[in-house]
Coordinates of C-alpha atoms in Angstrom, one line a residue:
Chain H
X1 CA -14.3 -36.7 1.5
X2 CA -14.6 -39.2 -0.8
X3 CA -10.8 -39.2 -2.2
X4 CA -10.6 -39.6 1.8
X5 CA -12.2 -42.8 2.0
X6 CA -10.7 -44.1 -1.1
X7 CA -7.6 -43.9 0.5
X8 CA -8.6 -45.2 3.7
X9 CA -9.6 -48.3 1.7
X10 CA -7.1 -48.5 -0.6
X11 CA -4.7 -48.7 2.5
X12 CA -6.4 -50.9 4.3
X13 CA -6.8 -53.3 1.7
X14 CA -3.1 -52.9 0.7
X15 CA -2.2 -53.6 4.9
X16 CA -5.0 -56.6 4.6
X17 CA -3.2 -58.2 1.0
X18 CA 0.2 -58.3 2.8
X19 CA -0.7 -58.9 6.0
X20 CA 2.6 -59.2 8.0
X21 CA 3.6 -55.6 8.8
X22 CA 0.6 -55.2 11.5
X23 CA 0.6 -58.6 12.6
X24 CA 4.2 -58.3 13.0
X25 CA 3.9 -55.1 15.7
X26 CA 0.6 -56.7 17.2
X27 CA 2.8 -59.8 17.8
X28 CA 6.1 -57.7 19.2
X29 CA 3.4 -55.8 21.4
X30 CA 2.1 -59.4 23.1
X31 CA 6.1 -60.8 22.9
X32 CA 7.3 -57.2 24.8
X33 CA 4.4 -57.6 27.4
X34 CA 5.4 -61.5 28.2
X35 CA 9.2 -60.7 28.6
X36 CA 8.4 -58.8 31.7
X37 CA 6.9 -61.2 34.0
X38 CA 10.2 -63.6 32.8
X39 CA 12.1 -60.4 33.8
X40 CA 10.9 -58.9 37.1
X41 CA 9.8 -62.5 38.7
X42 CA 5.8 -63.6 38.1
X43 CA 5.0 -62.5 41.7
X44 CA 1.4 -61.1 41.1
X45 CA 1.8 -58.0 43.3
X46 CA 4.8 -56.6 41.4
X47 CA 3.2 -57.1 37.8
X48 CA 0.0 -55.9 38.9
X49 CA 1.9 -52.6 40.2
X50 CA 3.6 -52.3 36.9
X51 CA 1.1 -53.8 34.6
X52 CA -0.6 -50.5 33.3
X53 CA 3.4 -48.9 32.8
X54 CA 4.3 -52.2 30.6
X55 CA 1.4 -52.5 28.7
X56 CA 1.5 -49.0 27.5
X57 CA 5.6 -48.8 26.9
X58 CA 5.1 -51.7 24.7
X59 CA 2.3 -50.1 23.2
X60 CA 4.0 -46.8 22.2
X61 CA 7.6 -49.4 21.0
X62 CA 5.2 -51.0 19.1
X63 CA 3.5 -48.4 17.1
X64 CA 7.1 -47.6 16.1
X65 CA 7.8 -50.6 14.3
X66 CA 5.9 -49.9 11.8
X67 CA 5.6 -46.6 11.3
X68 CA 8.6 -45.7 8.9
X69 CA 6.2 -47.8 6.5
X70 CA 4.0 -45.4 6.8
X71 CA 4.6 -43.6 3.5
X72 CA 7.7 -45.1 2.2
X73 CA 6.2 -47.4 -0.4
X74 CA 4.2 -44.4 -1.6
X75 CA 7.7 -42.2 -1.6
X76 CA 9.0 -45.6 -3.5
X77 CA 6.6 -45.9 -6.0
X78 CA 6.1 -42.1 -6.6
X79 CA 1.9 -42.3 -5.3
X80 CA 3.2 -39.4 -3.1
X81 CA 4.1 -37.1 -5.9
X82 CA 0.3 -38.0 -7.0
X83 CA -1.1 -37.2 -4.2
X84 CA 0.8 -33.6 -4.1
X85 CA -0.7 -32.9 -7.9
X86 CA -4.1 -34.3 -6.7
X87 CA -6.5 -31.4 -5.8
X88 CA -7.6 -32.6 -2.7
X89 CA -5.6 -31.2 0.4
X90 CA -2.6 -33.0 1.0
X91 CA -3.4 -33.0 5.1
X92 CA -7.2 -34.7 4.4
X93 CA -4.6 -37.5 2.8
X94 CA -2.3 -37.4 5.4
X95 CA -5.5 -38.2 8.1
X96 CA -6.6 -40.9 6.0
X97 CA -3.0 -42.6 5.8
X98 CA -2.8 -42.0 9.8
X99 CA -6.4 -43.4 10.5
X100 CA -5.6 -46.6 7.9
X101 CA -2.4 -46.8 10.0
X102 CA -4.2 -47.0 13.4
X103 CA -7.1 -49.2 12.2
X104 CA -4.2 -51.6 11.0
X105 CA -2.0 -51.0 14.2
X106 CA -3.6 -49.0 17.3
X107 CA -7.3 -50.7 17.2
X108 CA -5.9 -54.3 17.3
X109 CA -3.4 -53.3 20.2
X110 CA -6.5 -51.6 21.7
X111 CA -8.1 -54.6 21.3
X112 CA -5.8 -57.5 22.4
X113 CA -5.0 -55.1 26.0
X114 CA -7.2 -56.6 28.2
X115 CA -5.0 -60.3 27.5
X116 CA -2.1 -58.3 28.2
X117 CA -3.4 -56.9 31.3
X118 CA -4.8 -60.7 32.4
X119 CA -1.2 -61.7 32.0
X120 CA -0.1 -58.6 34.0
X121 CA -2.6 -59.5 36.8
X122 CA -3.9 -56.0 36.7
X123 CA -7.4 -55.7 38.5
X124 CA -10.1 -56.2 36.3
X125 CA -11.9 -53.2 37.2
X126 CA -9.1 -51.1 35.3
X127 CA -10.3 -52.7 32.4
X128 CA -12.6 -49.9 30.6
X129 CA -10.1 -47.2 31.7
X130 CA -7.1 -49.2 30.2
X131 CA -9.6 -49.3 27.0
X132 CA -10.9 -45.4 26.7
X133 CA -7.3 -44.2 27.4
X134 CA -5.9 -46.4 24.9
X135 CA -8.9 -45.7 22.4
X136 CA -7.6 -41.9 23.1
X137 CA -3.8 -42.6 23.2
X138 CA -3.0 -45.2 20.3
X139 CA -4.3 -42.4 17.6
X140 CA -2.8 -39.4 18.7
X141 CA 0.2 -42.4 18.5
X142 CA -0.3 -42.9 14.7
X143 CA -0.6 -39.2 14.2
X144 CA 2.7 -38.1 15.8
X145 CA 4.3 -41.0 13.9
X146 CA 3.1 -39.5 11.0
X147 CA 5.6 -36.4 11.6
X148 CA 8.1 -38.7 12.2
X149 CA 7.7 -40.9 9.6
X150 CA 7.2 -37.8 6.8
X151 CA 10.7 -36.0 8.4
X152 CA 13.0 -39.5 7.7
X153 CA 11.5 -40.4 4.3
X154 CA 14.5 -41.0 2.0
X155 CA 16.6 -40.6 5.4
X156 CA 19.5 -43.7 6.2
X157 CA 17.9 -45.8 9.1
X158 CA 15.0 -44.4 9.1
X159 CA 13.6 -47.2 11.5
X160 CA 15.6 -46.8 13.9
X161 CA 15.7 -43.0 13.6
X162 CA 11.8 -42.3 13.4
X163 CA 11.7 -44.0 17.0
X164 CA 14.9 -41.6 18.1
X165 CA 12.0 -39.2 17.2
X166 CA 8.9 -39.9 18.2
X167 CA 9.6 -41.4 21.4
X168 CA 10.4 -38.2 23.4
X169 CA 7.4 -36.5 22.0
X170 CA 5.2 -39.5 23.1
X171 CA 5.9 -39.1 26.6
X172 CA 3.1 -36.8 27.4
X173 CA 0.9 -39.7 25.7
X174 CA 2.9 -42.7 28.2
X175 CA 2.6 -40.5 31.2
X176 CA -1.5 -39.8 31.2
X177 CA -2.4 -42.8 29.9
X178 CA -0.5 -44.9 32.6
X179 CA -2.1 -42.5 35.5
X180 CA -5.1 -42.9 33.9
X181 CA -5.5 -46.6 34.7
X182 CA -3.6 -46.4 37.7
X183 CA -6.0 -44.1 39.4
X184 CA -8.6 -46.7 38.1
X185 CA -6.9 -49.5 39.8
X186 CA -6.6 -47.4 43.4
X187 CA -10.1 -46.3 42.5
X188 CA -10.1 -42.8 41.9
X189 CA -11.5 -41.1 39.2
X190 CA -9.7 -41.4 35.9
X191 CA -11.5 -38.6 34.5
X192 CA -8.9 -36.0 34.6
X193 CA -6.4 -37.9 32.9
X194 CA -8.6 -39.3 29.9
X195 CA -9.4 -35.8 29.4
X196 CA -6.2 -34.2 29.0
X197 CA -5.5 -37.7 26.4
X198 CA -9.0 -36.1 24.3
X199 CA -7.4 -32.9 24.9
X200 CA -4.1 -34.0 23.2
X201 CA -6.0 -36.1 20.5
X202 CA -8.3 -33.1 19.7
X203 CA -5.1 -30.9 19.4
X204 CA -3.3 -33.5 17.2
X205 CA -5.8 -34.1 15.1
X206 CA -5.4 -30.8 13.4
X207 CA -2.0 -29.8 13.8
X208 CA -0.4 -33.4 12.9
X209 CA -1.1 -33.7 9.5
X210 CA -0.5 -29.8 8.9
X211 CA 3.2 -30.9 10.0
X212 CA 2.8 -33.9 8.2
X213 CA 2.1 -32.7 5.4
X214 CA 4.8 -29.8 5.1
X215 CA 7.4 -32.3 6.3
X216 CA 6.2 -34.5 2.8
X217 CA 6.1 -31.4 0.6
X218 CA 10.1 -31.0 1.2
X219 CA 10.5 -34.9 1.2
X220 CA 8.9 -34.7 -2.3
X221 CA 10.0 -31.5 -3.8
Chain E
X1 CA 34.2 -25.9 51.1
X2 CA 32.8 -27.7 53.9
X3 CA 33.7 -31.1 53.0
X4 CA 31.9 -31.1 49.8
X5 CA 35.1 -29.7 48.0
X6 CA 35.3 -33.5 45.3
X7 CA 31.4 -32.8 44.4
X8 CA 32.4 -28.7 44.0
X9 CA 35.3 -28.8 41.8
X10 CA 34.4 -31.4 39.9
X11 CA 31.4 -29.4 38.7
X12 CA 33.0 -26.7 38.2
X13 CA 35.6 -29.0 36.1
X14 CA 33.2 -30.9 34.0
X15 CA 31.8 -27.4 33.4
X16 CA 34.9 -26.5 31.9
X17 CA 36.0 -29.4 30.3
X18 CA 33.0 -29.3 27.8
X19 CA 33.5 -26.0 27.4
X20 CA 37.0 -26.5 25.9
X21 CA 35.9 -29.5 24.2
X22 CA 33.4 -27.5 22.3
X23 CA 35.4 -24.8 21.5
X24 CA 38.6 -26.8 20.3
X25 CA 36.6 -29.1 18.1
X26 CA 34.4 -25.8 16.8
X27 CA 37.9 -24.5 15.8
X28 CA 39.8 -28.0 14.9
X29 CA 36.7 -28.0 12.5
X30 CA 36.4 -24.6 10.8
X31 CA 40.4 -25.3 10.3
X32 CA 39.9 -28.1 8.5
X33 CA 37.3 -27.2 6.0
X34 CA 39.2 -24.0 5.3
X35 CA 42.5 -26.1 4.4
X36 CA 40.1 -28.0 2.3
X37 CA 38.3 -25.4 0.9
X38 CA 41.5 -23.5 0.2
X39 CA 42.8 -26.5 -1.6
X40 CA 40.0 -27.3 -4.0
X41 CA 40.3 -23.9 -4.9
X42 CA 43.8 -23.8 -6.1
X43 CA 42.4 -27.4 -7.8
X44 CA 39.7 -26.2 -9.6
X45 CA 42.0 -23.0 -11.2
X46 CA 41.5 -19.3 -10.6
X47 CA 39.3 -18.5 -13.7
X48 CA 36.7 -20.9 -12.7
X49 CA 36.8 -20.5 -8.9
X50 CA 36.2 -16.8 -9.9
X51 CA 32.5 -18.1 -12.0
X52 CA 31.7 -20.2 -8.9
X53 CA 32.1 -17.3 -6.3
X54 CA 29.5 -15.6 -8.3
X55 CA 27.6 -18.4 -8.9
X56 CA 28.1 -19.0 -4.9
X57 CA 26.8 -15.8 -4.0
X58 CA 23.6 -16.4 -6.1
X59 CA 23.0 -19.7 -4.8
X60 CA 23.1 -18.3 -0.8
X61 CA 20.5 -15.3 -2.4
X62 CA 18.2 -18.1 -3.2
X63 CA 18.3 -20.8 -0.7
Chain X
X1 CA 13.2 -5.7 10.2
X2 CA 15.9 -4.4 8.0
X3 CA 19.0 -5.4 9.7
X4 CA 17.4 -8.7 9.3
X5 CA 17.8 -8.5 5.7
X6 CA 21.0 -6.6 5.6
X7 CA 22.4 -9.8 7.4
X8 CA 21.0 -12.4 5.3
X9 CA 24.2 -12.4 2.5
X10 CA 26.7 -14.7 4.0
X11 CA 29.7 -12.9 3.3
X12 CA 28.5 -9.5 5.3
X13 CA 27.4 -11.3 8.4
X14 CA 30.6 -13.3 8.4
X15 CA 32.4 -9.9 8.4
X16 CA 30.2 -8.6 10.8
X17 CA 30.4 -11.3 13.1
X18 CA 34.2 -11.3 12.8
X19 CA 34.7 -7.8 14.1
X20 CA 32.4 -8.6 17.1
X21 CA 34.2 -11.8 18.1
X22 CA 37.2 -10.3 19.9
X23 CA 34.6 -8.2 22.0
X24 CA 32.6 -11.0 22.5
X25 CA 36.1 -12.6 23.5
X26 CA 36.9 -10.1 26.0
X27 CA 33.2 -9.4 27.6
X28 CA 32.9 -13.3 28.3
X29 CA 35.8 -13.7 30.1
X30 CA 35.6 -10.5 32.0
X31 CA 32.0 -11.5 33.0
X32 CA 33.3 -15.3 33.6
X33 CA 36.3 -14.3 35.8
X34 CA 33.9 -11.6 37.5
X35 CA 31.2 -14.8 38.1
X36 CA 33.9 -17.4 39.4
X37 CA 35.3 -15.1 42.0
X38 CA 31.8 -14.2 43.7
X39 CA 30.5 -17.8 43.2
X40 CA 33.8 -19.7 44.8
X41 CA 34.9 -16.6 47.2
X42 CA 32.8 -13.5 47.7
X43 CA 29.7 -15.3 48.2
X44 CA 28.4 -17.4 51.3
X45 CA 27.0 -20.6 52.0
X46 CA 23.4 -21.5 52.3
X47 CA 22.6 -22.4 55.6
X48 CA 20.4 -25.4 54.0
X49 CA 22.5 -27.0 51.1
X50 CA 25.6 -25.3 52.9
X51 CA 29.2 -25.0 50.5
X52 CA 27.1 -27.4 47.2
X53 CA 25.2 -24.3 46.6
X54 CA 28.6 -22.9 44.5
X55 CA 27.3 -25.8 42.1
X56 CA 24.0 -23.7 41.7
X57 CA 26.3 -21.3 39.6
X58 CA 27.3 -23.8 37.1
X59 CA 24.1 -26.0 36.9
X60 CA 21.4 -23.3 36.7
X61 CA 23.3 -21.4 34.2
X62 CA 23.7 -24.3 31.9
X63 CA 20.0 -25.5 32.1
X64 CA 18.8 -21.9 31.1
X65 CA 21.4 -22.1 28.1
X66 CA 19.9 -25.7 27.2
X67 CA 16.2 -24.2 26.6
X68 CA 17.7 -20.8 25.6
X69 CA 19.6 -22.2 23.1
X70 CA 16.9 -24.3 21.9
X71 CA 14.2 -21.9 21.5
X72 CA 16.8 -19.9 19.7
X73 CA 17.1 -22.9 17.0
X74 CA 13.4 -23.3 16.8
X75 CA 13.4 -19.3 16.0
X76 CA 15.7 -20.1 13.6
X77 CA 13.9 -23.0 12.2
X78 CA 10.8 -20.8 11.9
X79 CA 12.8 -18.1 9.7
X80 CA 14.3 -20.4 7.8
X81 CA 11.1 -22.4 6.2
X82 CA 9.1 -19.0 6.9
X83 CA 11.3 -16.1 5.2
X84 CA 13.7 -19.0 3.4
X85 CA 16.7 -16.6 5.6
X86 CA 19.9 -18.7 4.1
X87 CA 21.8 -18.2 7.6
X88 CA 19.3 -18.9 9.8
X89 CA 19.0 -22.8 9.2
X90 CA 23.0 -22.2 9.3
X91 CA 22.6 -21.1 12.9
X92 CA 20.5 -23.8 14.0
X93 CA 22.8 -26.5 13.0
X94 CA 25.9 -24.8 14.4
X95 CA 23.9 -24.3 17.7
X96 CA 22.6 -27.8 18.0
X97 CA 25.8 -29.5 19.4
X98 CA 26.7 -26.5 21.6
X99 CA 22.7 -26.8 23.1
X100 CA 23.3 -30.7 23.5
X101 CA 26.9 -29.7 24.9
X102 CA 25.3 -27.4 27.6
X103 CA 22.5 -29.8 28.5
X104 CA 25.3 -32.4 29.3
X105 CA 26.5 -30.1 31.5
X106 CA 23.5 -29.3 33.3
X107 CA 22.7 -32.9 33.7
X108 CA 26.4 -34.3 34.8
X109 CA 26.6 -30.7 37.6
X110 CA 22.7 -32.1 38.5
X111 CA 23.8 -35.3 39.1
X112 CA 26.8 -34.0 41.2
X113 CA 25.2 -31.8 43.1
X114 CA 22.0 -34.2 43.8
X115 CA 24.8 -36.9 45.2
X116 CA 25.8 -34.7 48.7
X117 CA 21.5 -33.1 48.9
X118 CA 20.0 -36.0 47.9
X119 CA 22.5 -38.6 48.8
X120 CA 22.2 -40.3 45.0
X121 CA 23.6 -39.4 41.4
X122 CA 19.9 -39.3 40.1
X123 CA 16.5 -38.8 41.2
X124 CA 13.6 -38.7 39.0
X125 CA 12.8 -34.8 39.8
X126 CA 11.0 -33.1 37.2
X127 CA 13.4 -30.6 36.2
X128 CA 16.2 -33.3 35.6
X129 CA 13.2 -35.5 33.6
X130 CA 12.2 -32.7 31.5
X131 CA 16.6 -31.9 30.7
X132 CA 16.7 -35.6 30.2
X133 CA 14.2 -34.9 27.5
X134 CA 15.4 -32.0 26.3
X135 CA 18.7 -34.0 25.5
X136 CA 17.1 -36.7 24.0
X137 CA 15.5 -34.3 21.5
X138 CA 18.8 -32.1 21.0
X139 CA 20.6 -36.0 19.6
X140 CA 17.5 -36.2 17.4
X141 CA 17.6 -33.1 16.0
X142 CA 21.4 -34.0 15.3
X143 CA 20.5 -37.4 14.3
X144 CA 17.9 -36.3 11.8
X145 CA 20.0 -33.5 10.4
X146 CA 22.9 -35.5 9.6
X147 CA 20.9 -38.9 8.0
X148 CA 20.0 -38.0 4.5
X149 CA 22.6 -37.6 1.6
X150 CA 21.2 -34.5 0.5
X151 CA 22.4 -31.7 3.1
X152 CA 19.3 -29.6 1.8
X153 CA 16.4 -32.5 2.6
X154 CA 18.3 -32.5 6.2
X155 CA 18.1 -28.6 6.9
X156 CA 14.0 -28.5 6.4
X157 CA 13.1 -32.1 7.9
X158 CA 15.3 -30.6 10.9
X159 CA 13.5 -27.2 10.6
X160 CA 10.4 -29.0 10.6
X161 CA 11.0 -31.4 14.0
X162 CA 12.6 -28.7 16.2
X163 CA 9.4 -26.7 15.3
X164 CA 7.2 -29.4 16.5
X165 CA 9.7 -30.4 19.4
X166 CA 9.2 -26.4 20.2
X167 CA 5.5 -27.0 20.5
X168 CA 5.9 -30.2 22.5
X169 CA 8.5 -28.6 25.2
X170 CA 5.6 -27.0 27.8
X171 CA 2.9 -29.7 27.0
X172 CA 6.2 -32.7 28.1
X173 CA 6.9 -29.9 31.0
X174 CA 3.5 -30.2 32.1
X175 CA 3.1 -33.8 32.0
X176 CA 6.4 -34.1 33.3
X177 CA 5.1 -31.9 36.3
X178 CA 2.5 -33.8 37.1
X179 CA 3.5 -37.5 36.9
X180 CA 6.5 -35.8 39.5
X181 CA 3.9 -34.4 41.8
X182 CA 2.4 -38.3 42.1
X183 CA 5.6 -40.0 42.3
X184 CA 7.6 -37.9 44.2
X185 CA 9.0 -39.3 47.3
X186 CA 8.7 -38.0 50.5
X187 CA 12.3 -38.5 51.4
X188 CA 13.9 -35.8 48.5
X189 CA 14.6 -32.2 49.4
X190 CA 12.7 -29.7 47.0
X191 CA 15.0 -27.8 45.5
X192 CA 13.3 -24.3 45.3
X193 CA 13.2 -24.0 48.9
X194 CA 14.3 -20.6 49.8
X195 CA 14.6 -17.7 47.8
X196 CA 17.3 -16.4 46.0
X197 CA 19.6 -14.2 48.3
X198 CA 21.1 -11.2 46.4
X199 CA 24.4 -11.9 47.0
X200 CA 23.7 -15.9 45.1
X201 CA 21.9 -13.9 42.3
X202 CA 24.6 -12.2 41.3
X203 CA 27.3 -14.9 40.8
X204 CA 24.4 -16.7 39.3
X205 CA 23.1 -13.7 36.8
X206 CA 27.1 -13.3 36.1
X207 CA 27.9 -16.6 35.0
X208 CA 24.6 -16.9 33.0
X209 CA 26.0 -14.1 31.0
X210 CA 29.2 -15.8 30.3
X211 CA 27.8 -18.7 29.6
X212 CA 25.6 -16.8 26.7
X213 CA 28.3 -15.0 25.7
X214 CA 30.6 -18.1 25.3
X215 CA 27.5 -19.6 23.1
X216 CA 27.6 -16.1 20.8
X217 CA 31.2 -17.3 20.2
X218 CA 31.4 -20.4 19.8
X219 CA 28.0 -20.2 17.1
X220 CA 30.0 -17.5 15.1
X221 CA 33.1 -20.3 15.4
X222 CA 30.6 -22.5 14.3
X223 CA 28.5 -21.1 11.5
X224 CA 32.0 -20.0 9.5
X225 CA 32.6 -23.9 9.7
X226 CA 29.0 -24.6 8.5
X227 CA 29.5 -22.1 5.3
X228 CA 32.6 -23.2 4.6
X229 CA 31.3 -26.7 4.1
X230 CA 28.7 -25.8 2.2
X231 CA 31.0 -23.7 -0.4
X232 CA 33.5 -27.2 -0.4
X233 CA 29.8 -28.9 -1.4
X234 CA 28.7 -26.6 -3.7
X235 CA 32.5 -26.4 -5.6
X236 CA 33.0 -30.4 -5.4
X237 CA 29.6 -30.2 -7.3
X238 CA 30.3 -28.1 -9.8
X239 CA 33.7 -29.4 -10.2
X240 CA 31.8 -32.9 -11.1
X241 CA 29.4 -31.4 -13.3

């Protein structure tokens, strides 16, 4: 646990010192969002009826911008091949990497949202549901990019690629979270939607970094 | 075919059209390795292709 | 299991495999022939979706090779980084273009037989969404395969993804299911309105076993390619060293 939180840290810190890689996607997540209403027209009704679908396909374009940094510096550098020898299991490592990852990428998108959706003229009320299913989506997100991001390591274009890969398995994510809020806007109940997006974080959450991690032990041996 | 003959056929042709693709390019491919196969063979001599078949047959045990 | 073994040295299976393929050859076309005539001629029209249903015979069979032949890669995925079987990550990367080759044609027959029911080239249906996918994550598969300069680093990250894309397939099938179920305009015809008549099923079950057939082929085509590549690779690097 405590090799856990060191690397959380150590991440974070790392993310912090350098700064532009996770402003960078916050700031192509805002940029995405604004090229919409310059797209479709600003009439109000039409961006409020696609606000949620925008928000969250730049959300999940985003996350991929920055995700085939995920652990090249450390297959660079050779920390990776440490943190194979290291007797700590290499999937507790992976889940710190991925929750550095969304504390650097998924919680400030999570956070700068509601902007988006004032922008997007979505209702007001849809607010705490475009939150929770966001707060559910965005790290089942940085998991899934992990997977992706382990299979290209050493791989040519692995930008581009890792988003050839992870987008098609994100769709699940895309299509729950945008029902969720727009039940919230009609005024249903969201609940059935935000709890299939726990269901999927709660079945990530294990099974991710097991991937992860086996797709890092061929990258590395 | 009920006036629907151009949406029929043409199914049924693109059906078979990537069905020859894949098979002519399966075999256009598998000819063109063995060419090159055959010639770095006679390249690399007959005494040494001999240690490599070997070594070949090793190297498919353990993969 | 011991067939399973006895077919793991490259050389044997490629023998093997060559005596089959005439048979193979010969059964596929026999079934293929016998498939085309009931579907164009021996078979009638549907008294809802009238002559197009003929396209049925084409565009069904495809689909079911797309996910057939992709759950037979992730099988093959699963022996290879399970059991380290030398052929089996072989087979998976001779299938993958003939899986993304029959998913093309399920999609381009959809799209031609959706134009006269549903009077447009495309509709967001759930079944075409999920192929859609299902495409997408063939290319990847390729993509990914084909991206890193060491062949070996491409067979296991491949391995690795269609495993997870095998895990992914029924949760995107159900989420593409029910974002269809609250889109889905009033206007489009379901496709799965009446039953399969015996006399369809037949040109339909008949064609689906060409179409497996041809696949059989066309893999043991393929996987001779694939081996002989890798013997040019391993010769050109011993050749260097």
């Amino acid at each position: 646990m405590k090799s856990f939180l060191v690397l959380v840290r150590r991440d974070l810190s790392l993310a912090l010192r350098q700064g532009s890689d996770a402003a960078m996607a916050l700031m192509f997540f805002v940029i995405v969002v604004t090229l919409f209403p310059l797209g479709v027209g600003p009439e109000p009704g039409v961006l409020e009826r696609i606000s949620s679908g925008i928000v969250w396909v730049a959300a999940l374009l985003a996350a991929m911008l920055s995700l085939d940094r995920l652990f090249q510096a450390d297959y660079d550098d050779g920390s990776l091949e440490l943190m194979l020898l290291t007797p700590v299991p290499l999937e507790l490592l992976v889940l710190a990497k991925c929750l550095a990852h969304w504390l650097t990428t998924g919680l400030p998108m999570l956070l700068i949202a509601p902007l988006l959706g004032i922008f997007m003229n979505m209702h007001t009320d849809a607010f705490p549901v475009l939150l929770a299913s966001m707060a559910l989506g965005t790290p089942v997100l940085s998991l899934l990019g992990g997977v992706g991001a382990a299979l290209v390591l050493g791989a040519r274009r692995a930008g581009t690629l890792v988003a050839l890969l992870v987008l098609p398995l994100t769709i699940p994510l895309l299509i729950f979270g945008v029902s969720a809020v727009e039940a919230a806007v009609t005024g249903q109940s969201a609940k059935a939607q935000l709890l299939i997006l726990g269901a999927m974080l709660m079945a990530c959450l294990p099974l991710a970094p097991w991937a992860t991690a086996a797709a890092l032990r061929q990258a590395a041996g | 075919m009920g006036g629907y003959a151009a949406y029929i056929w043409s199914s049924y042709g693109v059906v078979v059209a990537v069905l020859a693709v894949m098979l002519v390019s399966s075999i256009l491919g598998v000819r063109a390795r063995e060419r090159e196969l055959s010639a770095l063979e006679e390249r690399v001599g007959p005494r040494r292709q001999r240690r490599q078949q070997s070594g070949l047959k090793d190297a498919h045990h353990d993969a | 299991m011991n067939w399973f073994h006895w077919l793991a040295n490259p050389a044997r299976f490629m023998r093997f495999a060559a005596r089959l393929q005439p048979w193979i050859m010969a059964l596929g076309l026999l079934t293929g022939a016998a498939g085309l005539y009931f579907g164009l001629f021996a078979s009638p029209a549907d008294y809802q979706q009238g002559e197009t249903v003929r396209i049925m015979y084409v565009h069904v069979p495809s689909a079911w090779m797309a996910m057939f032949i992709y759950v037979v890669m992730a099988a093959a995925a699963g022996s290879f980084l399970i059991w380290k079987h030398p052929l089996a990550d072989v087979a998976a990367q001779a299938a993958a273009p003939v899986g993304a080759g029959f998913t093309l044609m399920a999609l381009i027959t959809g799209a031609l037989w959706g134009q006269p029911m549903w009077g447009t080239w495309w509709v967001w249906d759930a079944r075409l969404t999920s192929v859609l996918i299902l495409f997408f994550l063939y290319l990847g598969y390729i993509a990914l395969v084909n991206a890193f300069d060491d062949p070996e680093r491409g067979s296991k990250a491949g391995a690795i993804l269609l495993l997870v894309g095998v895990v992914n397939i029924p949760i995107i099938k159900f989420s593409v299911d029910w974002w269809n179920t609250l889109h889905q305009p009033a206007s489009v015809a379901r496709m799965d309105g009446p039953s399969v008549d015996p006399s369809m099923l037949l040109p339909l079950l008949l064609m689906a076993g060409a179409f497996k057939l041809y696949f059989l082929y066309l893999l043991i085509v393929r996987m001779r390619g694939e081996l002989t590549a890798r013997r040019i690779r391993l010769l050109r690097l011993s050749d260097i060293a």
